[in-house]
Amino acid sequence: MSIMKQQQIPFTMGYGVGHRTYHTAVVRGPITQNIIPKTPVMLDEALRAFDDLIGSPVEETPIALYSAIAMTVARVANRVYVGTELCRNEEFLRNATDYAEAVVISAEVLRNFPEWMKGFLVRLLPVTSYRRQGRRFLAPLIQDRLDGKLDANGEKHKDLIQWLIDAAPPVEKTIPQLAERVMALNVASIHTTTMTFTAALYHLAAEPTKYTLTLREEVMANLEQGEITATTLSKLPKMESFLRESGRFDSSGLMSMQRNARKEFKFSDGTVLPPGSKIGSPSLFLHRDPEVFEDPEVFDGLRFYQPYSEPGTKPKTMLNTDVNFHLFGHGRHPCPGRFLAVHEIKLMFAILLLRYDIRLKPGTKPQPFYIGTMSLPDTKLEVLFKARK
Ligand code: HEM
């Protein structure tokens, strides 16, 4: 599979992560199964993060959106992965977010060298020191678990470290290997979720009068005893539409789902890929196909909206991959973390709608940028936040 090659995973994230991919089963299994039970702690962490990062500005105040969301996503995900102590440790979070960037950059460098040199070279790149740092933070927690330490109720811990230990083959049940795996799942989670959510928020900030009230009212109508719960998040068809539309509109790289043909491959229509060929899906064209989408170049937040009460309808959400929606891939190996990612995004979105009015600074607009085949959202833009009374 090409993501291995593209990110040079055995070198940048560790041999085990590259060659023994049991973490995918952990994402599909315990991580996904625990999304609903973990919603209250995710909510608690997101509220605390927004208190710390945005606060309650009485006047409109500029906030660097990408970094505020990245830090919140890192906190919320790590509350589930490693618990309260580390998820609020700024140094650990900074290291985890910087590690993700270092993986991409190191992969760019390593791809230019022959295989036999990469193991040596990678030791000189920052990615190795980020990984070592991550291990330093995680080692005491992992050691406790390997020693069989239980939680305050005398039960097995319910977090990523424990789920990994339960699923790991014997050779992987060591501190360095487990730490590598936690760090790798941070790489898979943080910037992906941040980019996706930030892109959606820019649309809200660009057209606040069009969308804020309607999305806010939907959340308010579904609160339970004044609180956002997992049930609230399951009843937001307008928000679902808005997020799917942003996934369609903004996930506009030239090539997603990249694959390498290791041997000759024949498609059912007779097309043959010779060994060594690279292919990918042209998401920009699929997501903006005028045969499929009316006015594809226009962002229409309610494009996919259908009330859940309409009989016989099952509106497509961000979670439904299809031929013209490749944000999470499509086919046999769609992203297994998408259920967690979308839940986190909806949770953060609901909180922000209830707490703040958000708009672009007059005269500014996000400038997406492009690296190779990837399209990335603006990571520097400041957006105006004002606390609601
Ligand atoms: C909005 C956020 C996310 C986006 C847009 C995203 C997107 C993707 C894409 C496009 C793929 C490759 C699919 C393919 O090539 O067919 C992928 C794979 C993967 N993602 Fe995500 N992802 C996100 C969040 C997450 C999270 C939160 C996790 C972990 C909890 C995660 C774990 C993974 C893993 C383990 C794979 C590799 C799966 C395999 O090899 O079969 N992702 N993701």
XYZ file of C-alpha atoms and ligand atoms in Angstrom:
432
model
C 0.000 0.000 0.000
C 1.383 3.313 -1.000
C 0.892 5.373 2.170
C 3.725 3.204 3.566
C 6.009 4.354 0.783
C 4.696 7.878 0.641
C 5.326 8.474 4.338
C 8.318 6.066 4.443
C 6.561 4.654 7.516
C 9.023 1.890 8.544
C 11.693 4.613 8.840
C 9.751 7.682 9.955
C 7.315 6.027 12.377
C 9.075 2.762 13.181
C 9.630 -0.671 11.705
C 6.731 -2.226 13.643
C 4.258 0.472 12.581
C 5.236 -0.155 8.969
C 5.170 -3.927 9.027
C 2.735 -5.043 11.737
C -0.380 -2.955 11.265
C -2.439 -4.269 14.179
C -3.240 -0.643 15.118
C -5.778 -0.511 12.273
C -7.789 -3.230 14.043
C -7.536 -1.243 17.298
C -8.913 1.858 15.540
C -11.724 -0.162 13.946
C -12.435 -2.062 17.175
C -12.007 -0.529 20.651
C -11.425 3.085 19.585
C -14.608 3.153 17.507
C -16.621 1.135 20.053
C -15.678 3.594 22.801
C -16.710 6.787 21.003
C -20.134 6.968 22.668
C -18.990 6.058 26.217
C -16.089 8.509 25.892
C -18.264 11.422 24.688
C -18.589 13.048 28.163
C -14.801 13.165 28.666
C -14.256 14.379 25.105
C -16.790 17.138 25.756
C -15.097 18.043 29.036
C -11.694 18.255 27.333
C -12.932 20.299 24.385
C -14.643 22.787 26.739
C -11.457 23.170 28.779
C -9.343 23.557 25.668
C -11.611 26.284 24.241
C -11.603 28.034 27.650
C -7.802 28.051 27.584
C -7.298 28.865 23.913
C -10.211 31.178 23.071
C -11.701 32.154 26.433
C -14.782 34.404 26.564
C -13.877 37.545 24.595
C -16.408 40.335 25.172
C -15.182 42.209 22.082
C -14.430 40.536 18.748
C -10.926 39.080 19.140
C -8.653 37.616 16.437
C -7.770 33.951 17.004
C -5.336 31.950 14.862
C -7.888 29.295 13.996
C -5.692 26.450 12.725
C -3.432 26.308 15.754
C -6.336 26.648 18.232
C -8.160 23.765 16.555
C -4.979 21.653 16.264
C -4.323 21.996 19.990
C -7.955 21.190 20.832
C -7.991 18.133 18.568
C -4.709 16.944 20.110
C -6.143 17.365 23.612
C -9.470 15.675 22.875
C -7.881 12.732 21.040
C -5.238 12.241 23.708
C -7.816 12.361 26.485
C -9.110 9.158 24.874
C -5.665 7.800 23.989
C -3.589 8.448 27.117
C -5.757 10.166 29.767
C -5.970 13.494 31.580
C -2.381 13.999 32.671
C -0.620 13.801 29.325
C -3.487 15.250 27.308
C -2.960 18.575 29.089
C 0.822 18.461 28.971
C 1.644 21.151 26.458
C 5.122 19.803 25.755
C 3.728 16.340 24.965
C 1.041 17.804 22.686
C 3.443 20.134 20.911
C 5.833 17.228 20.371
C 3.003 15.072 18.984
C 1.794 17.758 16.542
C 5.330 18.661 15.426
C 6.144 14.966 14.995
C 3.320 14.652 12.450
C 4.813 17.453 10.356
C 8.307 16.007 10.726
C 7.074 12.649 9.382
C 5.880 14.283 6.164
C 9.062 16.335 5.724
C 11.419 13.439 6.563
C 9.559 11.213 4.110
C 10.208 13.806 1.379
C 13.937 13.657 2.168
C 14.207 9.880 2.560
C 12.423 9.069 -0.692
C 15.471 10.410 -2.557
C 17.889 7.867 -1.047
C 18.441 4.156 -1.621
C 16.740 1.765 0.845
C 20.009 0.692 2.520
C 20.871 4.268 3.545
C 17.489 5.239 4.995
C 17.816 3.493 8.391
C 21.029 5.367 9.061
C 19.910 8.697 7.616
C 16.643 8.864 9.533
C 18.592 8.943 12.807
C 19.938 12.339 11.805
C 16.497 13.805 11.059
C 14.265 15.616 13.622
C 11.618 12.893 13.341
C 13.824 10.568 15.394
C 14.205 12.999 18.282
C 10.446 13.709 18.309
C 9.823 9.986 18.547
C 12.360 9.658 21.366
C 10.691 12.566 23.209
C 7.287 10.950 22.806
C 8.650 7.731 24.280
C 10.055 9.647 27.270
C 6.577 11.012 28.076
C 4.753 7.750 27.511
C 7.194 5.304 29.135
C 5.948 5.540 32.766
C 2.310 5.050 31.729
C 3.157 2.112 29.490
C 5.357 0.526 32.169
C 2.484 0.673 34.683
C 0.175 -1.049 32.248
C 2.722 -3.707 31.327
C 3.018 -4.321 35.085
C -0.768 -4.866 35.187
C -1.662 -1.678 37.104
C -5.447 -1.159 37.204
C -7.495 2.045 37.310
C -8.942 3.705 40.462
C -11.932 1.283 40.346
C -9.660 -1.758 40.201
C -10.545 -2.318 36.537
C -8.502 -2.465 33.365
C -7.872 1.003 31.941
C -10.060 1.981 28.997
C -7.630 3.880 26.822
C -5.463 3.462 23.766
C -2.408 2.200 25.673
C -4.441 -0.649 27.166
C -6.232 -1.457 23.884
C -2.883 -1.609 22.107
C -1.367 -3.874 24.763
C -4.393 -6.193 24.526
C -4.076 -6.428 20.724
C -0.299 -6.346 20.239
C 1.609 -9.425 19.128
C 4.185 -10.433 21.830
C 7.089 -8.806 19.960
C 5.294 -5.450 20.123
C 4.591 -5.453 23.877
C 7.552 -3.247 24.773
C 7.793 0.401 25.785
C 9.482 1.657 22.583
C 7.128 -0.235 20.291
C 3.942 0.764 22.115
C 5.086 4.393 22.387
C 5.778 4.406 18.643
C 2.270 3.149 18.015
C 0.613 5.830 20.190
C 2.691 8.464 18.388
C 1.734 7.004 14.988
C -1.969 7.235 15.796
C -1.409 10.839 16.846
C 0.081 11.423 13.405
C -2.965 9.802 11.766
C -5.394 11.842 13.892
C -4.269 15.382 14.563
C -3.626 17.312 11.358
C -6.176 15.341 9.320
C -8.990 16.216 11.725
C -7.720 19.777 12.166
C -7.489 20.476 8.434
C -10.947 19.073 7.807
C -12.609 21.019 10.621
C -10.738 24.281 10.036
C -11.779 24.264 6.383
C -15.447 23.898 7.450
C -15.163 26.686 10.027
C -13.765 29.074 7.420
C -17.035 28.666 5.489
C -19.039 29.480 8.597
C -16.845 32.520 9.259
C -17.150 33.644 5.625
C -20.965 33.500 5.626
C -21.978 33.849 9.275
C -25.421 35.319 8.649
C -26.300 32.542 6.239
C -25.378 29.606 8.467
C -24.725 30.429 12.136
C -28.287 30.742 13.370
C -29.651 27.764 11.499
C -26.835 25.454 12.672
C -26.966 26.830 16.224
C -30.726 26.361 16.496
C -30.382 22.762 15.374
C -27.884 22.072 18.169
C -30.013 23.898 20.748
C -33.116 21.958 19.783
C -31.309 18.699 20.478
C -29.537 19.416 23.770
C -30.325 17.021 26.600
C -30.859 18.834 29.902
C -28.928 21.725 28.421
C -25.935 19.502 27.545
C -24.376 18.267 24.315
C -24.511 14.465 24.394
C -23.809 11.667 21.923
C -27.550 11.652 21.181
C -27.445 15.388 20.392
C -24.653 14.741 17.902
C -26.678 12.011 16.199
C -29.540 14.415 15.415
C -27.899 17.202 13.428
C -28.748 16.713 9.727
C -27.975 20.328 8.822
C -24.544 20.160 10.430
C -23.957 16.792 8.717
C -24.756 18.398 5.371
C -22.522 21.388 6.058
C -19.590 19.129 6.963
C -20.057 16.801 3.999
C -20.233 19.818 1.702
C -16.996 21.149 3.174
C -15.434 17.684 2.742
C -16.535 17.755 -0.901
C -15.513 21.326 -1.597
C -12.257 21.571 0.346
C -10.811 18.094 0.006
C -9.577 18.985 -3.418
C -6.174 17.363 -3.785
C -5.211 16.120 -7.206
C -4.641 12.562 -6.092
C -5.960 10.720 -3.046
C -5.987 6.971 -2.294
C -2.565 6.569 -3.874
C -1.499 3.019 -4.627
C 1.558 1.312 -6.127
C 1.149 -1.802 -8.266
C 3.665 -4.306 -6.855
C 2.869 -6.720 -9.663
C 0.841 -6.462 -12.840
C -2.792 -5.666 -12.051
C -5.767 -6.021 -14.372
C -9.000 -4.067 -13.774
C -12.357 -5.639 -14.627
C -12.595 -3.395 -17.724
C -9.329 -4.832 -19.042
C -7.069 -1.874 -18.127
C -3.671 -3.222 -17.132
C -1.284 -1.583 -14.675
C 2.305 -2.669 -15.194
C 4.368 -3.482 -12.064
C 5.714 -0.338 -10.386
C 2.951 1.958 -11.664
C 1.397 4.480 -9.315
C -2.266 5.425 -9.371
C -4.597 7.574 -7.300
C -8.091 8.989 -7.388
C -8.460 12.532 -8.794
C -10.548 13.861 -5.890
C -10.610 17.452 -7.152
C -12.373 16.365 -10.342
C -14.617 13.812 -8.659
C -15.696 16.258 -5.952
C -16.430 18.995 -8.485
C -18.017 16.872 -11.218
C -20.797 18.963 -12.863
C -22.551 15.754 -13.964
C -23.051 14.879 -10.311
C -23.213 18.188 -8.422
C -25.264 21.203 -9.417
C -23.052 24.319 -9.371
C -20.068 22.317 -8.100
C -17.887 25.410 -7.726
C -20.297 26.907 -5.192
C -20.151 26.012 -1.495
C -23.712 25.215 -0.494
C -23.787 24.187 3.175
C -27.253 22.668 2.946
C -26.636 20.845 -0.348
C -26.990 17.413 1.279
C -29.637 18.375 3.837
C -32.653 16.152 4.234
C -34.644 16.109 7.491
C -34.264 12.727 9.191
C -38.044 12.586 9.522
C -38.604 12.354 5.742
C -39.732 8.746 5.225
C -37.442 6.534 3.166
C -34.546 9.006 3.247
C -31.124 8.252 4.543
C -29.100 11.390 4.004
C -25.449 10.935 3.238
C -23.144 12.248 5.925
C -19.439 12.904 5.952
C -18.980 9.259 6.966
C -20.418 7.828 3.742
C -17.626 7.424 1.238
C -18.732 7.070 -2.377
C -17.438 7.316 -5.916
C -17.684 11.113 -5.765
C -16.614 11.557 -2.133
C -13.082 10.511 -1.274
C -12.283 12.554 1.826
C -11.765 9.325 3.778
C -10.888 7.185 0.773
C -13.367 4.684 -0.642
C -13.649 0.969 -1.369
C -11.841 -1.659 0.668
C -9.672 0.498 2.906
C -11.462 3.687 3.848
C -10.067 5.514 6.872
C -10.901 3.445 9.971
C -10.587 6.547 12.192
C -13.344 8.470 10.442
C -15.989 7.678 13.058
C -13.848 9.180 15.817
C -12.772 12.120 13.662
C -16.317 13.065 12.630
C -17.591 12.697 16.201
C -14.850 15.018 17.466
C -15.556 17.518 14.710
C -19.305 17.593 15.435
C -18.639 17.940 19.144
C -16.260 20.889 18.670
C -18.576 22.464 16.111
C -21.585 22.262 18.459
C -19.620 23.866 21.314
C -18.325 26.705 19.136
C -21.808 27.423 17.755
C -23.272 27.629 21.248
C -20.470 29.745 22.686
C -19.299 32.161 20.027
C -20.120 34.361 17.066
C -17.397 33.798 14.487
C -16.604 35.782 11.342
C -13.693 36.540 9.033
C -11.825 39.789 9.608
C -13.179 42.200 6.957
C -10.967 42.147 3.880
C -9.431 38.735 4.636
C -10.119 35.295 3.264
C -8.452 31.924 3.694
C -5.711 31.129 1.207
C -5.491 27.358 0.681
C -2.089 26.188 -0.471
C -0.847 23.264 -2.499
C 2.090 20.905 -1.932
C 2.625 18.337 -4.660
C -0.768 16.739 -5.174
C -2.155 17.887 -1.791
C -4.430 20.852 -1.131
C -4.165 22.239 2.400
C -6.225 24.877 4.224
C -4.810 28.208 5.375
C -2.907 27.544 8.607
C -2.194 31.173 9.543
C -5.467 33.071 9.153
C -6.879 34.839 12.206
C -10.643 34.720 12.614
C -12.773 36.972 14.857
C -14.383 35.350 17.909
C -16.861 36.981 20.260
C -18.456 35.189 23.199
C -22.260 35.069 23.094
C -24.048 36.570 26.079
C -10.880 14.116 9.305
C -9.876 13.333 9.693
C -9.284 12.243 8.846
C -9.151 12.162 7.488
C -9.581 13.181 6.434
C -8.519 10.880 7.202
C -8.269 10.413 5.927
C -7.698 9.187 5.655
C -7.437 8.693 4.321
C -7.769 9.426 3.017
C -6.869 7.474 4.456
C -6.342 6.572 3.325
C -7.470 5.802 2.686
C -6.998 5.082 1.436
O -5.883 5.296 0.968
O -7.788 4.290 0.918
C -6.745 7.187 5.876
C -6.187 6.039 6.398
C -6.041 5.808 7.750
N -6.504 6.588 8.787
Fe -7.491 8.356 8.597
N -8.269 10.239 8.382
C -8.720 11.025 9.416
C -8.680 10.739 10.764
C -8.139 9.591 11.319
C -8.103 9.286 12.739
C -8.707 10.152 13.851
C -7.454 8.086 12.869
C -7.147 7.291 14.118
C -7.947 7.176 15.146
C -7.106 7.631 11.542
C -6.455 6.442 11.249
C -6.167 5.992 9.979
C -5.451 4.745 9.704
C -4.900 3.761 10.756
C -5.373 4.627 8.302
C -4.721 3.484 7.496
C -5.769 2.413 7.252
C -5.271 1.228 6.434
O -4.074 1.148 6.161
O -6.120 0.379 6.097
N -7.535 8.562 10.632
N -7.274 8.242 6.581
